[in-house]
PDB file of C-alpha atoms in Angstrom:
ATOM      1  CA  MET A  22      94.356  72.103 166.074  1.00 48.00           C
ATOM      2  CA  SER A  23      91.652  73.036 168.182  1.00 48.00           C
ATOM      3  CA  GLY A  24      92.563  76.477 170.789  1.00 50.00           C
ATOM      4  CA  GLY A  25      95.943  77.584 170.438  1.00 52.00           C
ATOM      5  CA  GLY A  26      95.156  79.332 166.583  1.00 51.00           C
ATOM      6  CA  MET A  27      98.536  77.172 165.036  1.00 48.00           C
ATOM      7  CA  GLU A  28      98.245  75.614 161.933  1.00 47.00           C
ATOM      8  CA  SER A  29      99.771  72.729 160.908  1.00 46.00           C
ATOM      9  CA  ILE A  30     102.900  72.039 158.719  1.00 49.00           C
ATOM     10  CA  ASN A  31     102.502  69.167 155.913  1.00 51.00           C
ATOM     11  CA  ASN A  32     106.017  68.938 155.046  1.00 52.00           C
ATOM     12  CA  SER A  33     105.861  65.092 152.843  1.00 53.00           C
ATOM     13  CA  ARG A  34     105.298  66.259 148.922  1.00 56.00           C
ATOM     14  CA  GLY A  35     102.466  63.574 148.947  1.00 57.00           C
ATOM     15  CA  GLY A  36      98.151  64.923 150.077  1.00 56.00           C
ATOM     16  CA  GLY A  37      97.797  65.843 153.765  1.00 54.00           C
ATOM     17  CA  LYS A  38      95.943  68.353 154.941  1.00 61.00           C
ATOM     18  CA  GLY A  39      98.534  70.831 156.114  1.00 60.00           C
ATOM     19  CA  ARG A  40      99.596  73.666 154.145  1.00 65.00           C
ATOM     20  CA  GLU A  41     102.579  72.055 152.151  1.00 65.00           C
ATOM     21  CA  MET A  42     106.571  74.294 152.724  1.00 64.00           C
ATOM     22  CA  LYS A  43     108.266  74.942 149.285  1.00 66.00           C
ATOM     23  CA  ARG A  44     112.163  75.202 149.078  1.00 63.00           C
ATOM     24  CA  CYS A  45     113.891  78.594 147.301  1.00 64.00           C
ATOM     25  CA  GLY A  46     116.167  78.132 144.961  1.00 66.00           C
ATOM     26  CA  PHE A  47     119.011  80.483 147.151  1.00 63.00           C
ATOM     27  CA  GLN A  48     120.757  79.357 150.921  1.00 68.00           C
ATOM     28  CA  MET A  49     122.549  81.970 152.754  1.00 68.00           C
ATOM     29  CA  PRO A  50     125.838  80.775 153.364  1.00 72.00           C
ATOM     30  CA  LEU A  51     126.488  79.704 156.864  1.00 75.00           C
ATOM     31  CA  HIS A  52     129.778  82.544 157.725  1.00 82.00           C
ATOM     32  CA  TYR A  53     130.831  85.452 156.277  1.00 82.00           C
ATOM     33  CA  PRO A  54     134.099  85.171 154.090  1.00 90.00           C
ATOM     34  CA  ARG A  55     137.203  85.648 155.356  1.00 90.00           C
ATOM     35  CA  TYR A  56     138.906  87.005 153.768  1.00 94.00           C
ATOM     36  CA  THR A  57     141.079  90.502 153.576  1.00 94.00           C
ATOM     37  CA  ARG A  58     141.948  93.370 152.503  1.00 95.00           C
ATOM     38  CA  ALA A  59     145.174  92.619 150.960  1.00 96.00           C
ATOM     39  CA  GLU A  60     143.480  89.233 149.367  1.00 97.00           C
ATOM     40  CA  TYR A  61     139.775  91.058 147.638  1.00 96.00           C
ATOM     41  CA  GLU A  62     142.743  93.981 145.792  1.00 97.00           C
ATOM     42  CA  VAL A  63     144.780  90.686 144.220  1.00 97.00           C
ATOM     43  CA  MET A  64     140.729  89.092 143.650  1.00 97.00           C
ATOM     44  CA  ALA A  65     140.345  87.410 139.884  1.00 97.00           C
ATOM     45  CA  GLU A  66     137.340  88.784 138.721  1.00 95.00           C
ATOM     46  CA  TRP A  67     136.070  85.057 138.485  1.00 96.00           C
ATOM     47  CA  LYS A  68     136.270  84.728 141.971  1.00 96.00           C
ATOM     48  CA  LEU A  69     134.658  88.494 142.360  1.00 96.00           C
ATOM     49  CA  ASP A  70     131.788  86.784 140.863  1.00 94.00           C
ATOM     50  CA  CYS A  71     131.288  83.489 142.334  1.00 93.00           C
ATOM     51  CA  LEU A  72     132.319  84.958 145.306  1.00 93.00           C
ATOM     52  CA  LEU A  73     128.901  87.576 145.463  1.00 92.00           C
ATOM     53  CA  ALA A  74     126.390  84.774 143.805  1.00 91.00           C
ATOM     54  CA  GLN A  75     127.327  82.671 146.253  1.00 89.00           C
ATOM     55  CA  TYR A  76     125.579  85.433 148.737  1.00 88.00           C
ATOM     56  CA  GLY A  77     122.486  86.515 146.188  1.00 87.00           C
ATOM     57  CA  LEU A  78     124.227  89.380 145.345  1.00 88.00           C
ATOM     58  CA  HIS A  79     126.233  89.090 142.015  1.00 84.00           C
ATOM     59  CA  PRO A  80     122.583  90.070 139.475  1.00 81.00           C
ATOM     60  CA  HIS A  81     122.729  93.930 141.876  1.00 83.00           C
ATOM     61  CA  VAL A  82     127.024  94.166 140.935  1.00 88.00           C
ATOM     62  CA  SER A  83     127.578  94.996 137.679  1.00 88.00           C
ATOM     63  CA  GLY A  84     130.442  96.950 136.532  1.00 91.00           C
ATOM     64  CA  ASP A  85     134.082  97.169 136.504  1.00 94.00           C
ATOM     65  CA  VAL A  86     136.684  94.067 138.775  1.00 95.00           C
ATOM     66  CA  GLU A  87     137.193  97.306 140.449  1.00 96.00           C
ATOM     67  CA  HIS A  88     133.333  97.898 140.654  1.00 95.00           C
ATOM     68  CA  LYS A  89     133.239  94.479 141.929  1.00 94.00           C
ATOM     69  CA  ARG A  90     135.969  94.953 144.365  1.00 96.00           C
ATOM     70  CA  LYS A  91     134.939  97.552 146.124  1.00 94.00           C
ATOM     71  CA  PHE A  92     131.553  96.200 146.785  1.00 94.00           C
ATOM     72  CA  ALA A  93     132.880  92.890 147.972  1.00 94.00           C
ATOM     73  CA  MET A  94     135.644  94.738 150.731  1.00 94.00           C
ATOM     74  CA  GLY A  95     131.701  96.954 151.579  1.00 92.00           C
ATOM     75  CA  ALA A  96     130.007  94.199 152.449  1.00 90.00           C
ATOM     76  CA  PHE A  97     132.387  91.381 153.756  1.00 91.00           C
ATOM     77  CA  LEU A  98     135.087  93.444 155.601  1.00 92.00           C
ATOM     78  CA  TRP A  99     133.287  94.929 159.240  1.00 82.00           C
ATOM     79  CA  THR A 100     135.809  97.887 158.973  1.00 75.00           C
ATOM     80  CA  TYR A 101     136.457  99.362 155.725  1.00 54.00           C
TER      81      TYR A 101
END
């Protein structure tokens, strides 16, 4: 484009003079989980793993199920 310094972007996978937009593998969910503190305290480890993975946090959390519960409550509850 002339004048404004704007760059055109080509979203198509075909040719073109614009830059292609590439997507990464992670997509942030739209809402926070709505579990209560009591639900986190009895949540199974597999469910915690799925929840943390959904928000891209699973690789950063290691340890036993109690550590994962505390991490999830700290990350997702407004008042911990």
